[in-house]
Short mmCIF file of C-alpha atoms and ligand atoms in Angstrom, two decimals:
data_model
loop_
_atom_site.label_atom_id
_atom_site.label_comp_id
_atom_site.label_asym_id
_atom_site.label_seq_id
_atom_site.Cartn_x
_atom_site.Cartn_y
_atom_site.Cartn_z
CA MET A 251 15.79 -13.42 8.55
CA ILE A 252 16.70 -10.08 10.13
CA SER A 253 19.84 -10.35 12.27
CA ALA A 254 19.02 -10.36 15.97
CA GLN A 255 22.12 -8.28 16.75
CA ARG A 256 20.56 -5.08 15.51
CA SER A 257 16.84 -5.69 15.68
CA VAL A 258 14.55 -3.21 13.99
CA LYS A 259 11.28 -2.26 15.69
CA ILE A 260 8.13 -0.55 14.50
CA THR A 261 7.68 2.05 17.22
CA GLY A 262 4.72 3.97 15.83
CA THR A 263 2.17 3.98 13.04
CA GLY A 264 -0.09 6.66 11.60
CA SER A 265 -2.48 7.26 8.75
CA TYR A 266 -4.39 9.98 6.98
CA ALA A 267 -7.58 9.77 4.93
CA PRO A 268 -8.87 12.70 2.87
CA ARG A 269 -12.10 14.23 4.12
CA LYS A 270 -14.13 13.71 0.94
CA SER A 271 -15.79 10.33 0.53
CA LEU A 272 -17.10 9.04 -2.82
CA SER A 273 -19.61 6.19 -2.53
CA ASN A 274 -20.45 3.62 -5.20
CA ASP A 275 -23.81 5.36 -5.63
CA ASP A 276 -22.02 8.69 -6.14
CA LEU A 277 -19.88 7.06 -8.88
CA ALA A 278 -22.95 5.60 -10.57
CA LYS A 279 -24.12 9.17 -11.18
CA PHE A 280 -21.32 9.78 -13.70
CA VAL A 281 -20.11 6.36 -14.92
CA ASP A 282 -22.11 3.37 -16.11
CA THR A 283 -21.82 1.25 -12.97
CA SER A 284 -23.76 0.33 -9.85
CA ASP A 285 -23.20 -0.25 -6.15
CA GLU A 286 -24.26 -3.90 -6.69
CA TRP A 287 -21.62 -4.51 -9.39
CA ILE A 288 -18.78 -2.81 -7.52
CA PHE A 289 -19.51 -4.38 -4.15
CA ALA A 290 -20.08 -7.89 -5.52
CA ARG A 291 -16.90 -7.83 -7.68
CA THR A 292 -14.58 -6.03 -5.25
CA GLY A 293 -16.02 -5.55 -1.73
CA ILE A 294 -15.60 -1.77 -2.05
CA LYS A 295 -18.39 0.56 -0.80
CA GLU A 296 -16.65 3.93 -0.85
CA ARG A 297 -13.25 5.55 -1.27
CA ARG A 298 -11.68 8.86 -0.20
CA ILE A 299 -10.79 11.50 -2.78
CA ALA A 300 -8.14 14.11 -2.03
CA ASP A 301 -8.75 17.78 -2.69
CA GLU A 302 -6.24 20.15 -4.30
CA GLU A 303 -4.28 20.78 -1.09
CA GLU A 304 -4.20 17.10 -0.19
CA THR A 305 -1.18 16.23 -2.29
CA ALA A 306 0.70 12.95 -1.88
CA SER A 307 3.34 14.77 0.18
CA ALA A 308 0.78 16.62 2.34
CA MET A 309 -1.11 13.42 3.13
CA GLY A 310 2.18 11.60 3.76
CA THR A 311 3.30 14.34 6.13
CA SER A 312 0.03 14.12 8.08
CA ALA A 313 0.36 10.34 8.44
CA ALA A 314 4.04 10.74 9.41
CA ARG A 315 3.22 13.24 12.17
CA VAL A 316 0.79 10.76 13.73
CA ALA A 317 3.36 7.95 13.53
CA LEU A 318 6.09 10.15 15.05
CA ALA A 319 3.78 11.17 17.91
CA GLU A 320 2.91 7.53 18.53
CA ALA A 321 6.62 6.63 18.55
CA ASP A 322 7.31 9.64 20.80
CA LEU A 323 10.10 10.61 18.41
CA ALA A 324 11.00 14.19 17.57
CA PRO A 325 11.13 14.78 13.78
CA GLU A 326 14.78 15.92 14.07
CA SER A 327 15.70 12.42 15.28
CA VAL A 328 14.67 10.92 11.92
CA ASP A 329 17.79 9.85 9.97
CA VAL A 330 16.08 8.29 6.93
CA ILE A 331 12.82 8.94 5.07
CA VAL A 332 11.69 6.34 2.54
CA VAL A 333 8.46 7.07 0.68
CA ALA A 334 6.56 4.54 -1.40
CA THR A 335 4.34 6.13 -4.02
CA MET A 336 3.38 5.85 -7.66
CA THR A 337 1.68 9.25 -7.56
CA PRO A 338 4.51 11.52 -6.40
CA ASP A 339 3.75 15.25 -6.28
CA MET A 340 6.11 15.54 -9.26
CA LEU A 341 8.71 13.37 -10.99
CA PHE A 342 11.43 15.13 -9.05
CA PRO A 343 12.38 16.11 -6.43
CA SER A 344 11.33 13.06 -4.48
CA THR A 345 8.22 13.11 -2.33
CA ALA A 346 10.49 12.09 0.57
CA CYS A 347 12.32 15.43 0.23
CA LEU A 348 9.00 17.30 0.19
CA ILE A 349 7.84 15.47 3.32
CA GLN A 350 11.16 16.18 5.00
CA ASN A 351 10.67 19.87 4.30
CA ASP A 352 7.05 19.79 5.55
CA LEU A 353 8.26 18.20 8.77
CA GLY A 354 10.81 20.97 9.13
CA ILE A 355 13.82 18.70 9.44
CA ALA A 356 17.07 18.70 7.53
CA GLY A 357 19.86 16.28 6.87
CA ALA A 358 18.02 12.96 6.75
CA VAL A 359 18.58 10.59 3.82
CA CYS A 360 15.47 10.93 1.60
CA LEU A 361 14.40 8.66 -1.22
CA ASP A 362 11.28 7.41 -2.99
CA VAL A 363 10.65 3.77 -3.83
CA GLU A 364 8.41 2.88 -6.77
CA ALA A 365 6.99 -0.61 -6.50
CA ALA A 366 3.31 0.34 -6.92
CA CYS A 367 1.04 -1.48 -4.46
CA SER A 368 3.95 -3.49 -3.01
CA GLY A 369 5.78 -0.21 -2.41
CA PHE A 370 5.35 0.03 1.34
CA LEU A 371 6.90 -3.40 1.91
CA TYR A 372 9.76 -2.52 -0.45
CA ALA A 373 10.25 0.76 1.44
CA MET A 374 10.21 -1.04 4.78
CA GLU A 375 12.90 -3.46 3.65
CA VAL A 376 15.06 -0.60 2.29
CA ALA A 377 14.70 1.29 5.58
CA THR A 378 15.38 -1.83 7.63
CA GLY A 379 18.54 -2.51 5.62
CA LEU A 380 19.78 1.04 6.16
CA LEU A 381 19.10 0.83 9.90
CA GLN A 382 20.95 -2.46 10.09
CA THR A 383 24.12 -0.90 8.73
CA GLY A 384 24.35 0.90 12.07
CA ARG A 385 24.81 4.26 10.37
CA TYR A 386 21.20 5.36 11.01
CA ARG A 387 18.92 4.87 13.98
CA ASN A 388 15.42 6.03 13.08
CA ALA A 389 13.56 5.79 9.80
CA LEU A 390 10.23 7.14 8.68
CA VAL A 391 8.54 4.89 6.13
CA VAL A 392 5.57 6.40 4.31
CA GLY A 393 3.13 5.05 1.73
CA THR A 394 1.10 7.81 0.13
CA GLU A 395 -1.08 7.94 -2.98
CA LYS A 396 -3.26 10.41 -4.80
CA LEU A 397 -4.56 7.89 -7.31
CA SER A 398 -7.54 10.10 -8.16
CA SER A 399 -5.03 12.26 -10.09
CA ILE A 400 -4.17 9.45 -12.55
CA LEU A 401 -7.56 7.74 -12.91
CA ASP A 402 -9.53 7.89 -16.13
CA TRP A 403 -12.93 8.89 -14.77
CA GLU A 404 -14.49 7.69 -18.04
CA ASP A 405 -13.14 4.15 -17.62
CA ARG A 406 -15.51 2.23 -15.35
CA SER A 407 -13.22 -0.80 -15.27
CA THR A 408 -10.57 1.12 -13.28
CA CYS A 409 -11.97 4.30 -11.73
CA VAL A 410 -14.25 2.42 -9.33
CA LEU A 411 -11.37 0.51 -7.75
CA PHE A 412 -8.98 3.08 -6.34
CA GLY A 413 -8.82 5.79 -3.67
CA ASP A 414 -6.47 8.26 -1.98
CA GLY A 415 -4.73 8.23 1.40
CA ALA A 416 -1.48 7.77 3.30
CA GLY A 417 0.02 5.63 6.02
CA ALA A 418 3.33 5.71 7.85
CA ALA A 419 5.48 3.79 10.29
CA VAL A 420 8.50 4.74 12.37
CA LEU A 421 11.22 2.07 12.33
CA SER A 422 14.00 2.19 14.88
CA SER A 423 17.14 0.22 15.65
CA ASP A 424 17.45 2.26 18.80
CA SER A 425 14.47 1.04 20.79
CA SER A 426 13.69 -1.94 22.97
CA ASP A 427 9.94 -1.24 22.68
CA GLY A 428 7.80 -1.83 19.63
CA ALA A 429 6.96 -4.59 17.18
CA THR A 430 9.95 -6.56 15.90
CA VAL A 431 10.44 -6.83 12.15
CA ILE A 432 11.20 -10.52 11.58
CA ASP A 433 11.68 -10.88 7.83
CA PHE A 434 10.88 -9.79 4.28
CA LYS A 435 10.43 -11.57 0.98
CA LEU A 436 10.17 -9.36 -2.08
CA GLY A 437 10.14 -10.10 -5.79
CA ALA A 438 9.17 -8.86 -9.22
CA ASP A 439 8.48 -9.99 -12.79
CA GLY A 440 9.10 -7.18 -15.26
CA SER A 441 7.87 -9.32 -18.16
CA LYS A 442 4.33 -8.53 -16.91
CA SER A 443 4.87 -4.75 -16.85
CA ASP A 444 2.16 -4.15 -19.46
CA VAL A 445 -0.81 -5.50 -17.47
CA LEU A 446 -0.96 -2.45 -15.22
CA SER A 447 0.75 0.81 -16.07
CA MET A 448 0.50 4.50 -16.81
CA PRO A 449 2.21 4.85 -20.21
CA GLY A 450 2.46 8.65 -20.42
CA GLY A 451 4.31 11.28 -18.45
CA GLY A 452 7.71 9.60 -18.29
CA SER A 453 10.59 9.95 -20.74
CA SER A 454 9.22 7.43 -23.27
CA ILE A 455 5.91 9.25 -23.76
CA PRO A 456 6.31 12.81 -22.51
CA ALA A 457 3.22 15.00 -22.40
CA THR A 458 2.16 16.19 -25.85
CA GLN A 459 -1.21 17.10 -27.37
CA ASP A 460 -1.23 13.62 -28.94
CA SER A 461 -0.45 11.79 -25.69
CA LEU A 462 -3.19 13.73 -23.94
CA ALA A 463 -5.68 13.01 -26.71
CA ALA A 464 -4.77 9.30 -26.52
CA ARG A 465 -5.45 9.35 -22.74
CA GLN A 466 -1.93 8.05 -22.11
CA HIS A 467 -1.63 9.87 -18.79
CA PHE A 468 -4.13 7.62 -17.03
CA LEU A 469 -3.76 4.30 -15.26
CA LYS A 470 -4.41 1.39 -17.66
CA MET A 471 -5.15 -2.13 -16.45
CA ARG A 472 -6.08 -5.53 -17.85
CA GLY A 473 -8.12 -6.41 -14.77
CA ARG A 474 -8.72 -10.12 -15.31
CA GLU A 475 -5.02 -10.83 -15.94
CA VAL A 476 -4.00 -8.80 -12.91
CA PHE A 477 -6.55 -10.69 -10.83
CA LYS A 478 -5.13 -14.10 -11.77
CA LEU A 479 -1.53 -13.01 -11.24
CA ALA A 480 -2.40 -11.41 -7.89
CA VAL A 481 -3.97 -14.58 -6.53
CA LYS A 482 -0.96 -16.61 -7.64
CA VAL A 483 1.89 -14.37 -6.47
CA MET A 484 0.36 -13.16 -3.20
CA GLY A 485 -0.46 -16.70 -2.09
CA GLN A 486 3.00 -17.94 -3.06
CA VAL A 487 5.01 -15.17 -1.39
CA ALA A 488 2.96 -15.64 1.79
CA LEU A 489 3.67 -19.37 1.84
CA ASP A 490 7.36 -18.76 1.03
CA ILE A 491 7.98 -16.34 3.89
CA LEU A 492 6.19 -18.62 6.36
CA GLU A 493 8.27 -21.61 5.26
CA GLN A 494 11.47 -19.53 5.35
CA ASN A 495 10.74 -18.74 9.03
CA ASP A 496 9.34 -22.13 10.02
CA ILE A 497 5.96 -20.63 10.90
CA ARG A 498 2.69 -22.45 10.18
CA PRO A 499 -0.24 -20.43 8.76
CA ASP A 500 -2.33 -21.28 11.85
CA GLN A 501 0.32 -19.57 14.01
CA LEU A 502 -0.50 -16.21 12.43
CA SER A 503 -2.71 -14.00 14.59
CA CYS A 504 -3.43 -11.47 11.87
CA VAL A 505 -2.84 -11.00 8.15
CA VAL A 506 -2.78 -7.44 6.82
CA PRO A 507 -3.14 -7.85 3.05
CA HIS A 508 -2.98 -5.25 0.30
CA GLN A 509 -6.62 -4.13 0.08
CA ALA A 510 -7.29 -4.50 -3.66
CA ASN A 511 -10.23 -6.83 -4.00
CA MET A 512 -12.18 -8.97 -1.50
CA ARG A 513 -12.24 -11.90 -3.93
CA ILE A 514 -8.43 -11.85 -4.14
CA ILE A 515 -8.18 -11.76 -0.33
CA ASP A 516 -10.72 -14.61 -0.03
CA SER A 517 -8.65 -16.77 -2.33
CA ILE A 518 -5.47 -16.06 -0.31
CA SER A 519 -7.38 -17.01 2.83
CA SER A 520 -8.37 -20.36 1.25
CA ARG A 521 -4.88 -21.03 -0.11
CA LEU A 522 -3.22 -20.39 3.26
CA GLY A 523 -6.01 -22.15 5.16
CA ILE A 524 -6.43 -19.11 7.41
CA PRO A 525 -10.01 -18.07 8.22
CA ILE A 526 -11.00 -14.74 6.72
CA GLU A 527 -11.75 -13.43 10.24
CA ARG A 528 -7.99 -13.28 10.85
CA PHE A 529 -7.51 -10.88 7.93
CA PHE A 530 -7.67 -7.17 8.69
CA LEU A 531 -9.99 -5.58 6.13
CA ASN A 532 -10.84 -1.97 5.41
CA LEU A 533 -11.16 -1.95 1.62
CA ASP A 534 -14.90 -1.34 1.90
CA LYS A 535 -14.05 2.17 3.22
CA TYR A 536 -11.00 3.11 1.13
CA GLY A 537 -10.82 0.93 -1.99
CA ASN A 538 -7.35 0.22 -3.31
CA THR A 539 -4.93 2.92 -2.13
CA SER A 540 -1.86 1.19 -3.61
CA ALA A 541 1.29 1.89 -1.55
CA ALA A 542 -0.84 3.47 1.20
CA SER A 543 -3.03 0.41 1.57
CA ILE A 544 -0.89 -1.69 3.94
CA PRO A 545 0.26 1.15 6.23
CA ILE A 546 -3.30 2.51 6.58
CA ALA A 547 -4.57 -0.99 7.39
CA LEU A 548 -1.67 -1.65 9.77
CA ASP A 549 -2.33 1.60 11.62
CA GLU A 550 -6.06 0.89 11.89
CA ALA A 551 -5.40 -2.70 13.00
CA ALA A 552 -3.01 -1.46 15.70
CA ARG A 553 -5.32 1.31 16.93
CA SER A 554 -8.41 -0.89 16.98
CA GLY A 555 -6.69 -3.38 19.29
CA ARG A 556 -6.58 -6.13 16.64
CA LEU A 557 -2.81 -6.49 17.13
CA LYS A 558 -1.78 -7.70 20.58
CA SER A 559 1.67 -7.95 22.06
CA GLY A 560 3.27 -11.23 20.96
CA ASP A 561 1.07 -11.64 17.86
CA THR A 562 2.77 -12.83 14.68
CA VAL A 563 1.50 -10.64 11.85
CA LEU A 564 1.86 -11.20 8.11
CA LEU A 565 1.84 -8.27 5.68
CA VAL A 566 1.42 -9.27 2.04
CA ALA A 567 1.06 -7.30 -1.20
CA PHE A 568 1.29 -7.34 -4.98
CA GLY A 569 1.24 -4.57 -7.53
CA ALA A 570 2.20 -3.21 -10.92
CA GLY A 571 5.61 -4.25 -12.14
CA LEU A 572 4.62 -6.96 -11.36
CA THR A 573 5.93 -6.66 -7.87
CA TRP A 574 5.10 -8.62 -4.76
CA GLY A 575 6.20 -8.73 -1.17
CA ALA A 576 5.58 -10.10 2.28
CA SER A 577 6.83 -9.26 5.74
CA LEU A 578 6.51 -10.92 9.14
CA VAL A 579 6.30 -8.78 12.26
CA LYS A 580 6.16 -9.86 15.91
CA TRP A 581 3.78 -7.36 17.53
O1 UT7 B 820 -3.32 -3.39 -6.83
C1 UT7 B 820 -3.53 -4.04 -8.05
C2 UT7 B 820 -4.69 -3.42 -8.70
N1 UT7 B 820 -5.54 -4.21 -9.51
C3 UT7 B 820 -6.42 -5.12 -9.08
O2 UT7 B 820 -6.46 -5.57 -7.99
C4 UT7 B 820 -7.42 -5.53 -10.10
C5 UT7 B 820 -7.60 -7.01 -10.22
N2 UT7 B 820 -8.77 -7.31 -11.01
C6 UT7 B 820 -10.02 -7.20 -10.50
O3 UT7 B 820 -10.18 -6.87 -9.34
C7 UT7 B 820 -11.18 -7.57 -11.38
O4 UT7 B 820 -10.68 -8.08 -12.60
C8 UT7 B 820 -12.11 -6.36 -11.67
C9 UT7 B 820 -12.85 -5.98 -10.39
C10 UT7 B 820 -11.29 -5.18 -12.18
C11 UT7 B 820 -13.14 -6.73 -12.73
O5 UT7 B 820 -13.86 -7.86 -12.32
P1 UT7 B 820 -14.07 -9.07 -13.33
O6 UT7 B 820 -14.92 -10.05 -12.64
O7 UT7 B 820 -12.71 -9.54 -13.76
O8 UT7 B 820 -14.87 -8.39 -14.49
P2 UT7 B 820 -14.49 -8.25 -16.04
O9 UT7 B 820 -13.39 -7.31 -16.25
O10 UT7 B 820 -14.36 -9.63 -16.60
O11 UT7 B 820 -15.83 -7.60 -16.60
C12 UT7 B 820 -17.09 -8.27 -16.51
C13 UT7 B 820 -18.16 -7.35 -17.07
C14 UT7 B 820 -17.79 -6.76 -18.44
O12 UT7 B 820 -18.97 -6.70 -19.20
P3 UT7 B 820 -19.28 -7.84 -20.31
O13 UT7 B 820 -18.12 -7.79 -21.26
O14 UT7 B 820 -19.35 -9.13 -19.55
O15 UT7 B 820 -20.55 -7.36 -20.89
C15 UT7 B 820 -17.36 -5.37 -18.11
O16 UT7 B 820 -17.56 -4.47 -19.17
O17 UT7 B 820 -18.34 -6.24 -16.20
C16 UT7 B 820 -18.26 -5.03 -16.96
N3 UT7 B 820 -17.73 -3.99 -16.08
C17 UT7 B 820 -18.50 -3.25 -15.28
N4 UT7 B 820 -19.83 -3.21 -15.09
C18 UT7 B 820 -20.30 -2.34 -14.20
C19 UT7 B 820 -16.43 -3.63 -15.90
N5 UT7 B 820 -16.36 -2.63 -15.00
C20 UT7 B 820 -17.63 -2.38 -14.60
C21 UT7 B 820 -18.19 -1.48 -13.67
N6 UT7 B 820 -19.52 -1.50 -13.50
N7 UT7 B 820 -17.44 -0.62 -12.95
#
């Protein structure tokens, strides 16, 4: 549990969705799929697709500006920027440095965290830990993804699932207002790294004519295996964090899950015994936006009035790695 002496608050949230929307029917025009199949298997109706200017850093910056305005915090008061992404603008420098530059601030600690779809919760825990040292007061935590840039648009088993977007939160150890971060529980199992990956583009398979011809620079996934692991690890980490904090599932006002697949979320709802109505859902509009999924949903939940002062909120995610994570927040 987070030490009460230096409590960390979420003082603002923000999000950004690219303008262009791609519906299931639009997809069916160029891959062998249908709205019926996609909606029945996933719950997704449409997703946003970034244009050339909407890079991961540009979308992250837009979401960050909204979160900073909501927190009423000047960019120059940000001491730490942690960005979760698996689609950075480039391998280096970090997307956090690019966002820092876009925001026109200097001096903050900037780093990227790569934990795929669990990335935002990993980034939040890293930022919370840094704030708790007492050396920093305000952190910007961003989840941003341009997944359209790594999708194989000829692979119907993956390209229908994902979308682009960004979300952000301002965390502060310097504020008495805001939602209190209660706890985190993160984990990973690297022995399952091959079920969801992008093999090319790193140092083991750098870009060559052969790697391009072998389509190694696209996201690869064994969907059924990922599905089973997701149901198992997301349910377990949710139960673990609740037990760790002596909170019963029925005491949760809202669950903000990683928006990957409605059937996965339904099974978490059954396992926790929490009615699906208490889950905040927006995957029909955005599909799976990986590290951006939770912060976009959190921002929309907050703005739509779903989160009320005093509510206990559970955030829960899983992703490539495998990674998983959960966080409890008192709104
Ligand atoms: O953040 C983590 C990201 N990953 C996930 O969350 C993915 C987890 N996995 C899933 O969500 C599901 O496994 C999928 C939605 C990806 C697939 O659903 P499924 O019920 O596991 O389907 P499947 O892979 O077993 O495929 C069933 C059939 C196959 O045809 P046959 O072999 O039965 O003839 C596929 O070829 O559906 C076919 N299929 C499609 N048909 C129409 C696969 N993709 C499509 C498609 N449109 N887009």
